PDB file of C-alpha atoms in Angstrom:
ATOM      1  CA  MET A   1     115.054  23.277   8.881  1.00 45.00           C
ATOM      2  CA  THR A   2     118.407  22.551  10.363  1.00 46.00           C
ATOM      3  CA  PHE A   3     120.066  23.285   7.058  1.00 49.00           C
ATOM      4  CA  LEU A   4     118.179  26.548   6.679  1.00 48.00           C
ATOM      5  CA  SER A   5     119.048  27.642  10.187  1.00 52.00           C
ATOM      6  CA  ALA A   6     122.728  26.968   9.591  1.00 52.00           C
ATOM      7  CA  LEU A   7     122.570  28.807   6.311  1.00 48.00           C
ATOM      8  CA  LEU A   8     120.902  31.746   7.912  1.00 49.00           C
ATOM      9  CA  ALA A   9     123.416  31.814  10.671  1.00 53.00           C
ATOM     10  CA  ALA A  10     126.414  31.742   8.224  1.00 49.00           C
ATOM     11  CA  GLU A  11     125.096  34.248   5.755  1.00 49.00           C
ATOM     12  CA  PRO A  12     124.839  37.594   7.591  1.00 50.00           C
ATOM     13  CA  ALA A  13     128.563  38.515   7.782  1.00 46.00           C
ATOM     14  CA  HIS A  14     129.204  37.621   4.208  1.00 51.00           C
ATOM     15  CA  GLU A  15     126.093  39.384   3.014  1.00 51.00           C
ATOM     16  CA  ALA A  16     126.850  42.451   5.066  1.00 49.00           C
ATOM     17  CA  ALA A  17     130.290  42.758   3.513  1.00 49.00           C
ATOM     18  CA  LYS A  18     128.894  42.319   0.054  1.00 53.00           C
ATOM     19  CA  ALA A  19     126.180  44.898   0.742  1.00 51.00           C
ATOM     20  CA  ALA A  20     128.740  47.328   1.989  1.00 50.00           C
ATOM     21  CA  ALA A  21     130.854  46.851  -1.111  1.00 50.00           C
ATOM     22  CA  HIS A  22     127.862  47.024  -3.328  1.00 52.00           C
ATOM     23  CA  GLY A  23     126.678  50.073  -1.486  1.00 48.00           C
ATOM     24  CA  ALA A  24     129.939  51.722  -2.056  1.00 47.00           C
ATOM     25  CA  GLU A  25     129.691  50.927  -5.742  1.00 51.00           C
ATOM     26  CA  SER A  26     126.025  51.854  -6.534  1.00 52.00           C
ATOM     27  CA  HIS A  27     123.777  54.695  -5.499  1.00 64.00           C
ATOM     28  CA  GLY A  28     120.047  55.538  -6.250  1.00 77.00           C
ATOM     29  CA  PRO A  29     116.543  54.935  -4.826  1.00 82.00           C
ATOM     30  CA  LEU A  30     116.751  51.152  -5.037  1.00 81.00           C
ATOM     31  CA  ALA A  31     120.110  51.217  -3.413  1.00 82.00           C
ATOM     32  CA  ASP A  32     118.688  53.372  -0.712  1.00 84.00           C
ATOM     33  CA  ILE A  33     115.816  50.941  -0.129  1.00 82.00           C
ATOM     34  CA  VAL A  34     118.182  48.008  -0.024  1.00 78.00           C
ATOM     35  CA  HIS A  35     120.353  49.893   2.250  1.00 81.00           C
ATOM     36  CA  LEU A  36     117.372  50.760   4.425  1.00 82.00           C
ATOM     37  CA  PHE A  37     116.292  47.086   4.639  1.00 79.00           C
ATOM     38  CA  GLY A  38     119.834  46.145   5.283  1.00 81.00           C
ATOM     39  CA  SER A  39     119.965  48.541   8.181  1.00 84.00           C
ATOM     40  CA  PHE A  40     116.966  46.611   9.623  1.00 83.00           C
ATOM     41  CA  GLY A  41     118.799  43.287   9.233  1.00 79.00           C
ATOM     42  CA  VAL A  42     117.010  42.138   6.031  1.00 77.00           C
ATOM     43  CA  ASP A  43     119.446  41.125   3.397  1.00 79.00           C
ATOM     44  CA  LYS A  44     118.732  39.613  -0.010  1.00 80.00           C
ATOM     45  CA  ALA A  45     120.006  36.123   0.540  1.00 83.00           C
ATOM     46  CA  HIS A  46     118.269  35.835   3.780  1.00 82.00           C
ATOM     47  CA  LEU A  47     115.049  37.027   2.250  1.00 84.00           C
ATOM     48  CA  ILE A  48     115.308  34.523  -0.609  1.00 89.00           C
ATOM     49  CA  VAL A  49     115.892  31.730   1.835  1.00 91.00           C
ATOM     50  CA  GLN A  50     112.930  32.895   3.857  1.00 89.00           C
ATOM     51  CA  VAL A  51     110.768  33.011   0.753  1.00 91.00           C
ATOM     52  CA  VAL A  52     111.852  29.546  -0.316  1.00 94.00           C
ATOM     53  CA  ASN A  53     111.314  28.295   3.168  1.00 93.00           C
ATOM     54  CA  PHE A  54     107.849  29.832   3.248  1.00 94.00           C
ATOM     55  CA  ALA A  55     107.029  28.403  -0.153  1.00 94.00           C
ATOM     56  CA  ILE A  56     108.037  24.945   0.961  1.00 94.00           C
ATOM     57  CA  LEU A  57     106.021  25.363   4.132  1.00 94.00           C
ATOM     58  CA  ALA A  58     103.098  26.675   2.184  1.00 93.00           C
ATOM     59  CA  PHE A  59     103.334  23.810  -0.280  1.00 93.00           C
ATOM     60  CA  VAL A  60     103.483  21.246   2.496  1.00 94.00           C
ATOM     61  CA  LEU A  61     100.690  22.899   4.339  1.00 92.00           C
ATOM     62  CA  TYR A  62      98.642  23.126   1.190  1.00 91.00           C
ATOM     63  CA  LYS A  63      99.359  19.545   0.182  1.00 91.00           C
ATOM     64  CA  PHE A  64      98.831  17.843   3.488  1.00 92.00           C
ATOM     65  CA  ALA A  65      96.629  20.118   5.479  1.00 91.00           C
ATOM     66  CA  ILE A  66      94.782  22.765   3.532  1.00 91.00           C
ATOM     67  CA  LYS A  67      93.854  20.657   0.502  1.00 92.00           C
ATOM     68  CA  PRO A  68      92.408  17.717   2.507  1.00 92.00           C
ATOM     69  CA  ALA A  69      90.691  20.210   4.742  1.00 93.00           C
ATOM     70  CA  LEU A  70      89.260  21.984   1.724  1.00 92.00           C
ATOM     71  CA  GLY A  71      88.217  18.611   0.248  1.00 92.00           C
ATOM     72  CA  GLN A  72      86.487  17.699   3.457  1.00 93.00           C
ATOM     73  CA  LEU A  73      84.959  21.134   3.582  1.00 93.00           C
ATOM     74  CA  GLU A  74      83.708  20.809   0.032  1.00 94.00           C
ATOM     75  CA  GLU A  75      82.391  17.320   0.807  1.00 94.00           C
ATOM     76  CA  ARG A  76      80.626  18.723   3.856  1.00 94.00           C
ATOM     77  CA  ILE A  77      79.257  21.545   1.803  1.00 95.00           C
ATOM     78  CA  ARG A  78      78.091  19.104  -0.873  1.00 94.00           C
ATOM     79  CA  GLN A  79      76.531  16.879   1.758  1.00 94.00           C
ATOM     80  CA  ALA A  80      74.903  19.902   3.311  1.00 94.00           C
ATOM     81  CA  GLU A  81      73.600  20.974  -0.044  1.00 94.00           C
ATOM     82  CA  GLN A  82      72.357  17.439  -0.713  1.00 94.00           C
ATOM     83  CA  LEU A  83      70.732  17.409   2.670  1.00 94.00           C
ATOM     84  CA  GLN A  84      69.228  20.781   1.887  1.00 94.00           C
ATOM     85  CA  LYS A  85      67.951  19.425  -1.409  1.00 94.00           C
ATOM     86  CA  ASP A  86      66.630  16.296   0.257  1.00 93.00           C
ATOM     87  CA  ARG A  87      65.042  18.418   2.923  1.00 93.00           C
ATOM     88  CA  SER A  88      63.472  20.663   0.303  1.00 93.00           C
ATOM     89  CA  ALA A  89      62.250  17.595  -1.609  1.00 93.00           C
ATOM     90  CA  ALA A  90      60.939  16.070   1.589  1.00 92.00           C
ATOM     91  CA  GLU A  91      59.261  19.324   2.516  1.00 92.00           C
ATOM     92  CA  ALA A  92      57.764  19.557  -0.960  1.00 93.00           C
ATOM     93  CA  GLN A  93      56.678  15.945  -0.735  1.00 92.00           C
ATOM     94  CA  LEU A  94      55.289  16.590   2.719  1.00 93.00           C
ATOM     95  CA  ALA A  95      53.511  19.670   1.459  1.00 92.00           C
ATOM     96  CA  SER A  96      52.156  17.680  -1.478  1.00 92.00           C
ATOM     97  CA  ALA A  97      51.117  14.882   0.826  1.00 92.00           C
ATOM     98  CA  GLN A  98      49.502  17.381   3.159  1.00 92.00           C
ATOM     99  CA  LYS A  99      47.750  18.996   0.238  1.00 92.00           C
ATOM    100  CA  THR A 100      46.627  15.598  -1.019  1.00 92.00           C
ATOM    101  CA  ALA A 101      45.498  14.638   2.445  1.00 93.00           C
ATOM    102  CA  GLU A 102      43.652  17.911   2.819  1.00 93.00           C
ATOM    103  CA  ALA A 103      42.028  17.400  -0.579  1.00 94.00           C
ATOM    104  CA  GLN A 104      41.089  13.871   0.345  1.00 93.00           C
ATOM    105  CA  LEU A 105      39.827  15.118   3.679  1.00 93.00           C
ATOM    106  CA  VAL A 106      37.743  17.772   1.969  1.00 94.00           C
ATOM    107  CA  ALA A 107      36.462  15.233  -0.545  1.00 94.00           C
ATOM    108  CA  ALA A 108      35.676  12.783   2.234  1.00 94.00           C
ATOM    109  CA  SER A 109      33.980  15.548   4.174  1.00 93.00           C
ATOM    110  CA  ASP A 110      31.939  16.507   1.122  1.00 94.00           C
ATOM    111  CA  GLN A 111      31.045  12.896   0.479  1.00 95.00           C
ATOM    112  CA  ALA A 112      30.143  12.417   4.121  1.00 95.00           C
ATOM    113  CA  ALA A 113      27.998  15.545   3.991  1.00 95.00           C
ATOM    114  CA  LYS A 114      26.336  14.301   0.827  1.00 95.00           C
ATOM    115  CA  ILE A 115      25.713  10.875   2.327  1.00 95.00           C
ATOM    116  CA  LEU A 116      24.347  12.516   5.438  1.00 95.00           C
ATOM    117  CA  ALA A 117      22.095  14.752   3.369  1.00 95.00           C
ATOM    118  CA  ASP A 118      20.926  11.781   1.323  1.00 95.00           C
ATOM    119  CA  ALA A 119      20.281   9.812   4.486  1.00 95.00           C
ATOM    120  CA  ARG A 120      18.342  12.738   5.948  1.00 95.00           C
ATOM    121  CA  ASN A 121      16.328  13.103   2.769  1.00 95.00           C
ATOM    122  CA  SER A 122      15.649   9.371   2.661  1.00 95.00           C
ATOM    123  CA  ALA A 123      14.647   9.366   6.302  1.00 95.00           C
ATOM    124  CA  LYS A 124      12.436  12.396   5.757  1.00 95.00           C
ATOM    125  CA  ALA A 125      10.812  10.783   2.722  1.00 95.00           C
ATOM    126  CA  ALA A 126      10.306   7.550   4.637  1.00 95.00           C
ATOM    127  CA  VAL A 127       8.778   9.437   7.543  1.00 95.00           C
ATOM    128  CA  GLU A 128       6.513  11.381   5.193  1.00 95.00           C
ATOM    129  CA  ALA A 129       5.468   8.191   3.411  1.00 96.00           C
ATOM    130  CA  ALA A 130       4.793   6.442   6.703  1.00 95.00           C
ATOM    131  CA  ARG A 131       2.852   9.460   7.932  1.00 95.00           C
ATOM    132  CA  ALA A 132       0.785   9.595   4.732  1.00 96.00           C
ATOM    133  CA  GLU A 133       0.159   5.878   4.913  1.00 95.00           C
ATOM    134  CA  ALA A 134      -0.855   6.113   8.539  1.00 96.00           C
ATOM    135  CA  GLN A 135      -3.122   9.032   7.761  1.00 95.00           C
ATOM    136  CA  ALA A 136      -4.713   7.143   4.875  1.00 96.00           C
ATOM    137  CA  ALA A 137      -5.181   4.103   7.079  1.00 95.00           C
ATOM    138  CA  GLN A 138      -6.633   6.303   9.804  1.00 95.00           C
ATOM    139  CA  THR A 139      -9.005   7.926   7.343  1.00 95.00           C
ATOM    140  CA  GLU A 140     -10.026   4.539   6.011  1.00 95.00           C
ATOM    141  CA  VAL A 141     -10.576   3.187   9.506  1.00 96.00           C
ATOM    142  CA  ILE A 142     -12.618   6.243  10.438  1.00 96.00           C
ATOM    143  CA  ALA A 143     -14.658   5.967   7.248  1.00 96.00           C
ATOM    144  CA  LYS A 144     -15.256   2.276   7.853  1.00 95.00           C
ATOM    145  CA  ALA A 145     -16.171   2.956  11.458  1.00 96.00           C
ATOM    146  CA  LYS A 146     -18.584   5.688  10.396  1.00 96.00           C
ATOM    147  CA  ALA A 147     -20.082   3.427   7.739  1.00 96.00           C
ATOM    148  CA  ALA A 148     -20.410   0.609  10.258  1.00 96.00           C
ATOM    149  CA  ILE A 149     -21.981   2.948  12.802  1.00 96.00           C
ATOM    150  CA  GLU A 150     -24.366   4.281  10.188  1.00 96.00           C
ATOM    151  CA  ALA A 151     -25.221   0.772   9.040  1.00 95.00           C
ATOM    152  CA  ASP A 152     -25.794  -0.282  12.634  1.00 94.00           C
ATOM    153  CA  ARG A 153     -27.918   2.787  13.225  1.00 95.00           C
ATOM    154  CA  VAL A 154     -30.002   2.124  10.131  1.00 93.00           C
ATOM    155  CA  LYS A 155     -30.287  -1.532  11.047  1.00 93.00           C
ATOM    156  CA  MET A 156     -31.360  -0.668  14.573  1.00 92.00           C
ATOM    157  CA  MET A 157     -33.815   1.907  13.305  1.00 90.00           C
ATOM    158  CA  ASN A 158     -35.258  -0.657  10.906  1.00 86.00           C
ATOM    159  CA  GLU A 159     -35.438  -3.238  13.653  1.00 89.00           C
ATOM    160  CA  VAL A 160     -37.081  -0.775  15.995  1.00 88.00           C
ATOM    161  CA  ARG A 161     -39.429   0.350  13.266  1.00 84.00           C
ATOM    162  CA  GLY A 162     -40.257  -3.264  12.391  1.00 85.00           C
ATOM    163  CA  GLU A 163     -40.731  -4.163  16.020  1.00 87.00           C
ATOM    164  CA  VAL A 164     -42.956  -1.145  16.626  1.00 86.00           C
ATOM    165  CA  SER A 165     -44.906  -1.912  13.467  1.00 84.00           C
ATOM    166  CA  ARG A 166     -45.296  -5.523  14.518  1.00 85.00           C
ATOM    167  CA  LEU A 167     -46.449  -4.467  17.972  1.00 88.00           C
ATOM    168  CA  VAL A 168     -48.866  -1.937  16.517  1.00 86.00           C
ATOM    169  CA  VAL A 169     -50.293  -4.445  14.081  1.00 85.00           C
ATOM    170  CA  GLU A 170     -50.532  -7.167  16.705  1.00 88.00           C
ATOM    171  CA  THR A 171     -52.182  -4.757  19.111  1.00 89.00           C
ATOM    172  CA  ALA A 172     -54.559  -3.579  16.419  1.00 87.00           C
ATOM    173  CA  ALA A 173     -55.356  -7.177  15.492  1.00 87.00           C
ATOM    174  CA  LYS A 174     -56.032  -8.090  19.123  1.00 88.00           C
ATOM    175  CA  VAL A 175     -58.144  -5.009  19.610  1.00 88.00           C
ATOM    176  CA  LEU A 176     -60.127  -5.798  16.484  1.00 85.00           C
ATOM    177  CA  GLU A 177     -60.459  -9.451  17.455  1.00 85.00           C
ATOM    178  CA  GLN A 178     -61.693  -8.582  20.943  1.00 86.00           C
ATOM    179  CA  ASN A 179     -63.893  -5.659  20.100  1.00 86.00           C
ATOM    180  CA  LEU A 180     -65.526  -6.708  16.848  1.00 86.00           C
ATOM    181  CA  ASP A 181     -68.717  -8.676  17.333  1.00 88.00           C
ATOM    182  CA  ASP A 182     -70.530 -10.657  14.660  1.00 88.00           C
ATOM    183  CA  ALA A 183     -72.835  -7.797  13.820  1.00 89.00           C
ATOM    184  CA  GLN A 184     -69.980  -5.475  13.136  1.00 89.00           C
ATOM    185  CA  ARG A 185     -68.164  -8.154  11.134  1.00 89.00           C
ATOM    186  CA  GLY A 186     -71.328  -8.818   9.136  1.00 89.00           C
ATOM    187  CA  ARG A 187     -71.585  -5.118   8.302  1.00 90.00           C
ATOM    188  CA  LEU A 188     -67.933  -5.073   7.308  1.00 89.00           C
ATOM    189  CA  ASN A 189     -68.490  -8.139   5.099  1.00 89.00           C
ATOM    190  CA  GLU A 190     -71.412  -6.455   3.388  1.00 89.00           C
ATOM    191  CA  ALA A 191     -69.302  -3.387   2.807  1.00 89.00           C
ATOM    192  CA  ALA A 192     -66.525  -5.568   1.383  1.00 89.00           C
ATOM    193  CA  VAL A 193     -68.983  -7.303  -0.960  1.00 89.00           C
ATOM    194  CA  LYS A 194     -70.184  -3.916  -2.175  1.00 88.00           C
ATOM    195  CA  GLN A 195     -66.593  -2.809  -2.641  1.00 85.00           C
ATOM    196  CA  LEU A 196     -65.846  -5.984  -4.590  1.00 83.00           C
ATOM    197  CA  ALA A 197     -68.892  -5.499  -6.808  1.00 79.00           C
ATOM    198  CA  ARG A 198     -67.782  -1.980  -7.819  1.00 76.00           C
TER     199      ARG A 198
ATOM    200  CA  MET B   1     -47.103 -44.956 -21.005  1.00 68.00           C
ATOM    201  CA  SER B   2     -44.865 -41.978 -20.703  1.00 83.00           C
ATOM    202  CA  ALA B   3     -45.690 -39.070 -18.394  1.00 84.00           C
ATOM    203  CA  ALA B   4     -46.424 -36.804 -21.357  1.00 88.00           C
ATOM    204  CA  SER B   5     -48.852 -39.276 -22.919  1.00 88.00           C
ATOM    205  CA  VAL B   6     -50.514 -39.766 -19.516  1.00 89.00           C
ATOM    206  CA  ARG B   7     -50.992 -36.000 -19.187  1.00 90.00           C
ATOM    207  CA  ALA B   8     -52.397 -35.780 -22.711  1.00 92.00           C
ATOM    208  CA  GLU B   9     -54.794 -38.704 -22.121  1.00 90.00           C
ATOM    209  CA  ALA B  10     -55.951 -37.195 -18.809  1.00 90.00           C
ATOM    210  CA  LYS B  11     -56.571 -33.876 -20.530  1.00 92.00           C
ATOM    211  CA  ARG B  12     -58.666 -35.642 -23.179  1.00 92.00           C
ATOM    212  CA  LEU B  13     -60.655 -37.479 -20.516  1.00 92.00           C
ATOM    213  CA  LEU B  14     -61.286 -34.175 -18.732  1.00 90.00           C
ATOM    214  CA  ALA B  15     -62.665 -32.679 -21.925  1.00 91.00           C
ATOM    215  CA  LEU B  16     -64.986 -35.677 -22.205  1.00 91.00           C
ATOM    216  CA  SER B  17     -66.146 -35.091 -18.621  1.00 90.00           C
ATOM    217  CA  LEU B  18     -67.395 -31.530 -19.182  1.00 88.00           C
ATOM    218  CA  GLU B  19     -70.946 -30.666 -19.952  1.00 83.00           C
ATOM    219  CA  GLY B  20     -71.728 -27.064 -20.704  1.00 78.00           C
ATOM    220  CA  GLY B  21     -68.285 -25.997 -19.475  1.00 76.00           C
ATOM    221  CA  ALA B  22     -68.782 -27.700 -16.095  1.00 79.00           C
ATOM    222  CA  VAL B  23     -67.833 -31.078 -14.738  1.00 83.00           C
ATOM    223  CA  SER B  24     -70.696 -33.518 -15.029  1.00 87.00           C
ATOM    224  CA  SER B  25     -70.869 -36.398 -12.594  1.00 89.00           C
ATOM    225  CA  ASP B  26     -72.651 -38.550 -15.147  1.00 91.00           C
ATOM    226  CA  ARG B  27     -69.945 -38.064 -17.701  1.00 91.00           C
ATOM    227  CA  VAL B  28     -67.260 -38.695 -15.139  1.00 92.00           C
ATOM    228  CA  GLY B  29     -68.951 -41.973 -14.248  1.00 92.00           C
ATOM    229  CA  ALA B  30     -69.133 -42.949 -17.889  1.00 92.00           C
ATOM    230  CA  VAL B  31     -65.476 -42.147 -18.437  1.00 91.00           C
ATOM    231  CA  LEU B  32     -64.444 -44.199 -15.406  1.00 91.00           C
ATOM    232  CA  SER B  33     -66.532 -47.169 -16.559  1.00 90.00           C
ATOM    233  CA  ALA B  34     -65.001 -47.028 -19.991  1.00 90.00           C
ATOM    234  CA  LEU B  35     -61.498 -46.803 -18.561  1.00 87.00           C
ATOM    235  CA  ALA B  36     -62.048 -49.795 -16.272  1.00 86.00           C
ATOM    236  CA  LYS B  37     -63.043 -51.896 -19.232  1.00 87.00           C
ATOM    237  CA  SER B  38     -60.481 -50.779 -21.750  1.00 86.00           C
ATOM    238  CA  ARG B  39     -57.225 -50.420 -19.810  1.00 80.00           C
ATOM    239  CA  PRO B  40     -55.244 -52.909 -17.729  1.00 81.00           C
ATOM    240  CA  ALA B  41     -54.795 -52.105 -14.038  1.00 79.00           C
ATOM    241  CA  HIS B  42     -51.095 -51.182 -14.178  1.00 80.00           C
ATOM    242  CA  GLN B  43     -51.839 -48.507 -16.807  1.00 79.00           C
ATOM    243  CA  LEU B  44     -54.909 -47.208 -15.031  1.00 86.00           C
ATOM    244  CA  ARG B  45     -53.245 -45.997 -11.867  1.00 88.00           C
ATOM    245  CA  PRO B  46     -51.154 -43.118 -13.285  1.00 89.00           C
ATOM    246  CA  LEU B  47     -53.856 -42.180 -15.713  1.00 90.00           C
ATOM    247  CA  LEU B  48     -56.516 -42.069 -12.992  1.00 92.00           C
ATOM    248  CA  ARG B  49     -54.214 -40.025 -10.777  1.00 92.00           C
ATOM    249  CA  ALA B  50     -53.706 -37.434 -13.515  1.00 93.00           C
ATOM    250  CA  TYR B  51     -57.415 -37.485 -14.365  1.00 92.00           C
ATOM    251  CA  LEU B  52     -58.307 -36.901 -10.710  1.00 93.00           C
ATOM    252  CA  ALA B  53     -55.954 -33.922 -10.506  1.00 93.00           C
ATOM    253  CA  ASN B  54     -57.520 -32.443 -13.600  1.00 92.00           C
ATOM    254  CA  ILE B  55     -61.046 -32.968 -12.241  1.00 92.00           C
ATOM    255  CA  ARG B  56     -60.089 -31.330  -8.926  1.00 89.00           C
ATOM    256  CA  ARG B  57     -58.507 -28.385 -10.720  1.00 88.00           C
ATOM    257  CA  GLU B  58     -61.543 -27.995 -12.927  1.00 87.00           C
ATOM    258  CA  LEU B  59     -63.876 -28.202  -9.935  1.00 86.00           C
ATOM    259  CA  ALA B  60     -61.769 -25.584  -8.163  1.00 85.00           C
ATOM    260  CA  ARG B  61     -62.013 -23.336 -11.204  1.00 84.00           C
ATOM    261  CA  GLY B  62     -65.795 -23.567 -10.857  1.00 85.00           C
ATOM    262  CA  GLU B  63     -65.867 -22.852  -7.125  1.00 88.00           C
ATOM    263  CA  ALA B  64     -65.443 -19.576  -5.275  1.00 90.00           C
ATOM    264  CA  ARG B  65     -63.995 -20.712  -1.941  1.00 92.00           C
ATOM    265  CA  ILE B  66     -64.879 -17.910   0.399  1.00 94.00           C
ATOM    266  CA  GLU B  67     -63.162 -17.604   3.803  1.00 94.00           C
ATOM    267  CA  HIS B  68     -64.876 -14.995   5.920  1.00 93.00           C
ATOM    268  CA  ALA B  69     -64.649 -13.558   9.434  1.00 91.00           C
ATOM    269  CA  GLY B  70     -67.967 -13.286  11.158  1.00 88.00           C
ATOM    270  CA  PRO B  71     -71.245 -14.083   9.507  1.00 91.00           C
ATOM    271  CA  LEU B  72     -71.676 -13.962   5.732  1.00 90.00           C
ATOM    272  CA  SER B  73     -75.156 -14.111   4.375  1.00 90.00           C
ATOM    273  CA  ALA B  74     -76.076 -16.411   1.493  1.00 91.00           C
ATOM    274  CA  SER B  75     -76.969 -13.429  -0.616  1.00 91.00           C
ATOM    275  CA  ASP B  76     -73.523 -11.958  -0.072  1.00 90.00           C
ATOM    276  CA  ALA B  77     -71.941 -15.298  -1.018  1.00 92.00           C
ATOM    277  CA  ASP B  78     -74.056 -15.447  -4.140  1.00 92.00           C
ATOM    278  CA  ALA B  79     -73.116 -11.882  -4.971  1.00 91.00           C
ATOM    279  CA  ILE B  80     -69.463 -12.802  -4.659  1.00 92.00           C
ATOM    280  CA  ALA B  81     -69.952 -15.861  -6.901  1.00 91.00           C
ATOM    281  CA  ALA B  82     -71.860 -13.774  -9.428  1.00 91.00           C
ATOM    282  CA  HIS B  83     -69.031 -11.278  -9.468  1.00 92.00           C
ATOM    283  CA  PHE B  84     -66.498 -13.950 -10.348  1.00 90.00           C
ATOM    284  CA  THR B  85     -68.837 -15.625 -12.813  1.00 90.00           C
ATOM    285  CA  LYS B  86     -69.068 -12.369 -14.643  1.00 90.00           C
ATOM    286  CA  LEU B  87     -65.384 -11.692 -14.305  1.00 88.00           C
ATOM    287  CA  LEU B  88     -64.126 -15.122 -15.464  1.00 85.00           C
ATOM    288  CA  GLY B  89     -66.824 -15.857 -18.025  1.00 85.00           C
ATOM    289  CA  ARG B  90     -67.761 -19.268 -16.601  1.00 82.00           C
ATOM    290  CA  PRO B  91     -70.152 -20.448 -13.926  1.00 84.00           C
ATOM    291  CA  VAL B  92     -68.754 -20.212 -10.411  1.00 88.00           C
ATOM    292  CA  ARG B  93     -70.595 -21.427  -7.308  1.00 88.00           C
ATOM    293  CA  PRO B  94     -69.831 -20.220  -3.788  1.00 92.00           C
ATOM    294  CA  VAL B  95     -68.350 -22.438  -1.087  1.00 92.00           C
ATOM    295  CA  ALA B  96     -68.129 -20.488   2.192  1.00 92.00           C
ATOM    296  CA  ARG B  97     -66.055 -21.289   5.300  1.00 93.00           C
ATOM    297  CA  ARG B  98     -65.764 -19.169   8.419  1.00 93.00           C
ATOM    298  CA  ASN B  99     -62.246 -18.097   9.466  1.00 92.00           C
ATOM    299  CA  ASP B 100     -62.181 -15.490  12.257  1.00 88.00           C
ATOM    300  CA  ALA B 101     -58.410 -15.128  11.914  1.00 89.00           C
ATOM    301  CA  LEU B 102     -59.172 -12.774   9.048  1.00 90.00           C
ATOM    302  CA  LEU B 103     -60.613 -10.359  11.694  1.00 89.00           C
ATOM    303  CA  ALA B 104     -63.064  -8.864   9.190  1.00 90.00           C
ATOM    304  CA  GLY B 105     -63.867  -9.141   5.496  1.00 91.00           C
ATOM    305  CA  PHE B 106     -63.223 -12.228   3.391  1.00 93.00           C
ATOM    306  CA  ARG B 107     -60.811 -13.993   1.083  1.00 95.00           C
ATOM    307  CA  VAL B 108     -61.971 -15.664  -2.142  1.00 94.00           C
ATOM    308  CA  ARG B 109     -60.002 -18.323  -4.050  1.00 92.00           C
ATOM    309  CA  VAL B 110     -61.137 -19.298  -7.555  1.00 90.00           C
ATOM    310  CA  GLY B 111     -58.750 -21.772  -9.099  1.00 85.00           C
ATOM    311  CA  ASP B 112     -55.312 -20.243  -8.703  1.00 85.00           C
ATOM    312  CA  ASP B 113     -56.621 -16.685  -8.289  1.00 89.00           C
ATOM    313  CA  VAL B 114     -56.959 -15.229  -4.781  1.00 93.00           C
ATOM    314  CA  THR B 115     -58.835 -12.030  -3.913  1.00 92.00           C
ATOM    315  CA  ASP B 116     -58.352 -10.838  -0.336  1.00 93.00           C
ATOM    316  CA  VAL B 117     -60.413  -8.004   1.156  1.00 91.00           C
ATOM    317  CA  SER B 118     -59.808  -8.965   4.788  1.00 91.00           C
ATOM    318  CA  ALA B 119     -58.682  -6.767   7.666  1.00 90.00           C
ATOM    319  CA  SER B 120     -55.788  -9.126   8.405  1.00 90.00           C
ATOM    320  CA  LEU B 121     -54.308  -8.507   4.943  1.00 92.00           C
ATOM    321  CA  ARG B 122     -54.681  -4.755   5.416  1.00 89.00           C
ATOM    322  CA  LEU B 123     -52.858  -4.974   8.725  1.00 88.00           C
ATOM    323  CA  ALA B 124     -50.137  -7.145   7.206  1.00 88.00           C
ATOM    324  CA  ASN B 125     -49.659  -4.614   4.396  1.00 89.00           C
ATOM    325  CA  LEU B 126     -49.564  -1.834   6.970  1.00 86.00           C
ATOM    326  CA  ALA B 127     -46.883  -3.657   8.959  1.00 83.00           C
ATOM    327  CA  LYS B 128     -44.867  -4.253   5.786  1.00 83.00           C
ATOM    328  CA  SER B 129     -45.061  -0.602   4.787  1.00 83.00           C
ATOM    329  CA  LEU B 130     -44.021   0.578   8.249  1.00 77.00           C
ATOM    330  CA  SER B 131     -41.033  -1.755   8.565  1.00 71.00           C
TER     331      SER B 131
END
């Protein structure tokens, strides 16, 4: 930079003289433009130096600042894209896992509902079977009780009938024994002999 | 002697003891005398026991054992015996015995046959039919 500054400081008088000589020699639009720029203090040599200086600065900046920055930026972008991809994959995996979990949940719910229904049906069948069995047992007990009652009733009736018959016969026998005298018995014997002879 | 031969011998002796289809005491006496002479004592006992049973059975077949309640005239007893004589085809004589437990009527046993026309039997049948 020190060299460039010295060069720039030494150039203007020389360049101005040359421009004046050149201006005196050539005319036209380009010469007018150069002349115009020269009137603003921009001469050719100075401009070339400025351009070279800018190119060097641009090269240095590009080499040591912009290029690493761009590399880092690209690396960041790549990392961001990778992260985005990973995130998308994770989200897809999460969605798949959620879907799988929901499917498993639905399947488990269906299976639980089926098991519950089966259990209810089994319980209902068991209750019905127990009820039918109890009803059959009740009917059998009632039938047996009725049969036993009827048998007892018949037995009692027979006993009563037998007892009454026995009492009647005993009473009749006692009455006959007390009231029949020999004459009556003799007549009965004669009647029996006649009955036997017939 | 075996039991079968004893029964056969007793049956033969019973046939020898009958006269006109009835047991004759004379023939029984003759049979017993002959047995006493011809058989030893240890053989006589079973044979005599079987012969006695046969004689009793035969005598019972010739008797109408009449049990009666109250009085039974001789003519009625004879009528009963005549009825069984006619019915069985052999002579039957009446043997009467009073039994007031019959209440009225009589019961006649000839051998193993029993004819009951008593009031007690009627009452027993009545009780059986009612019970």
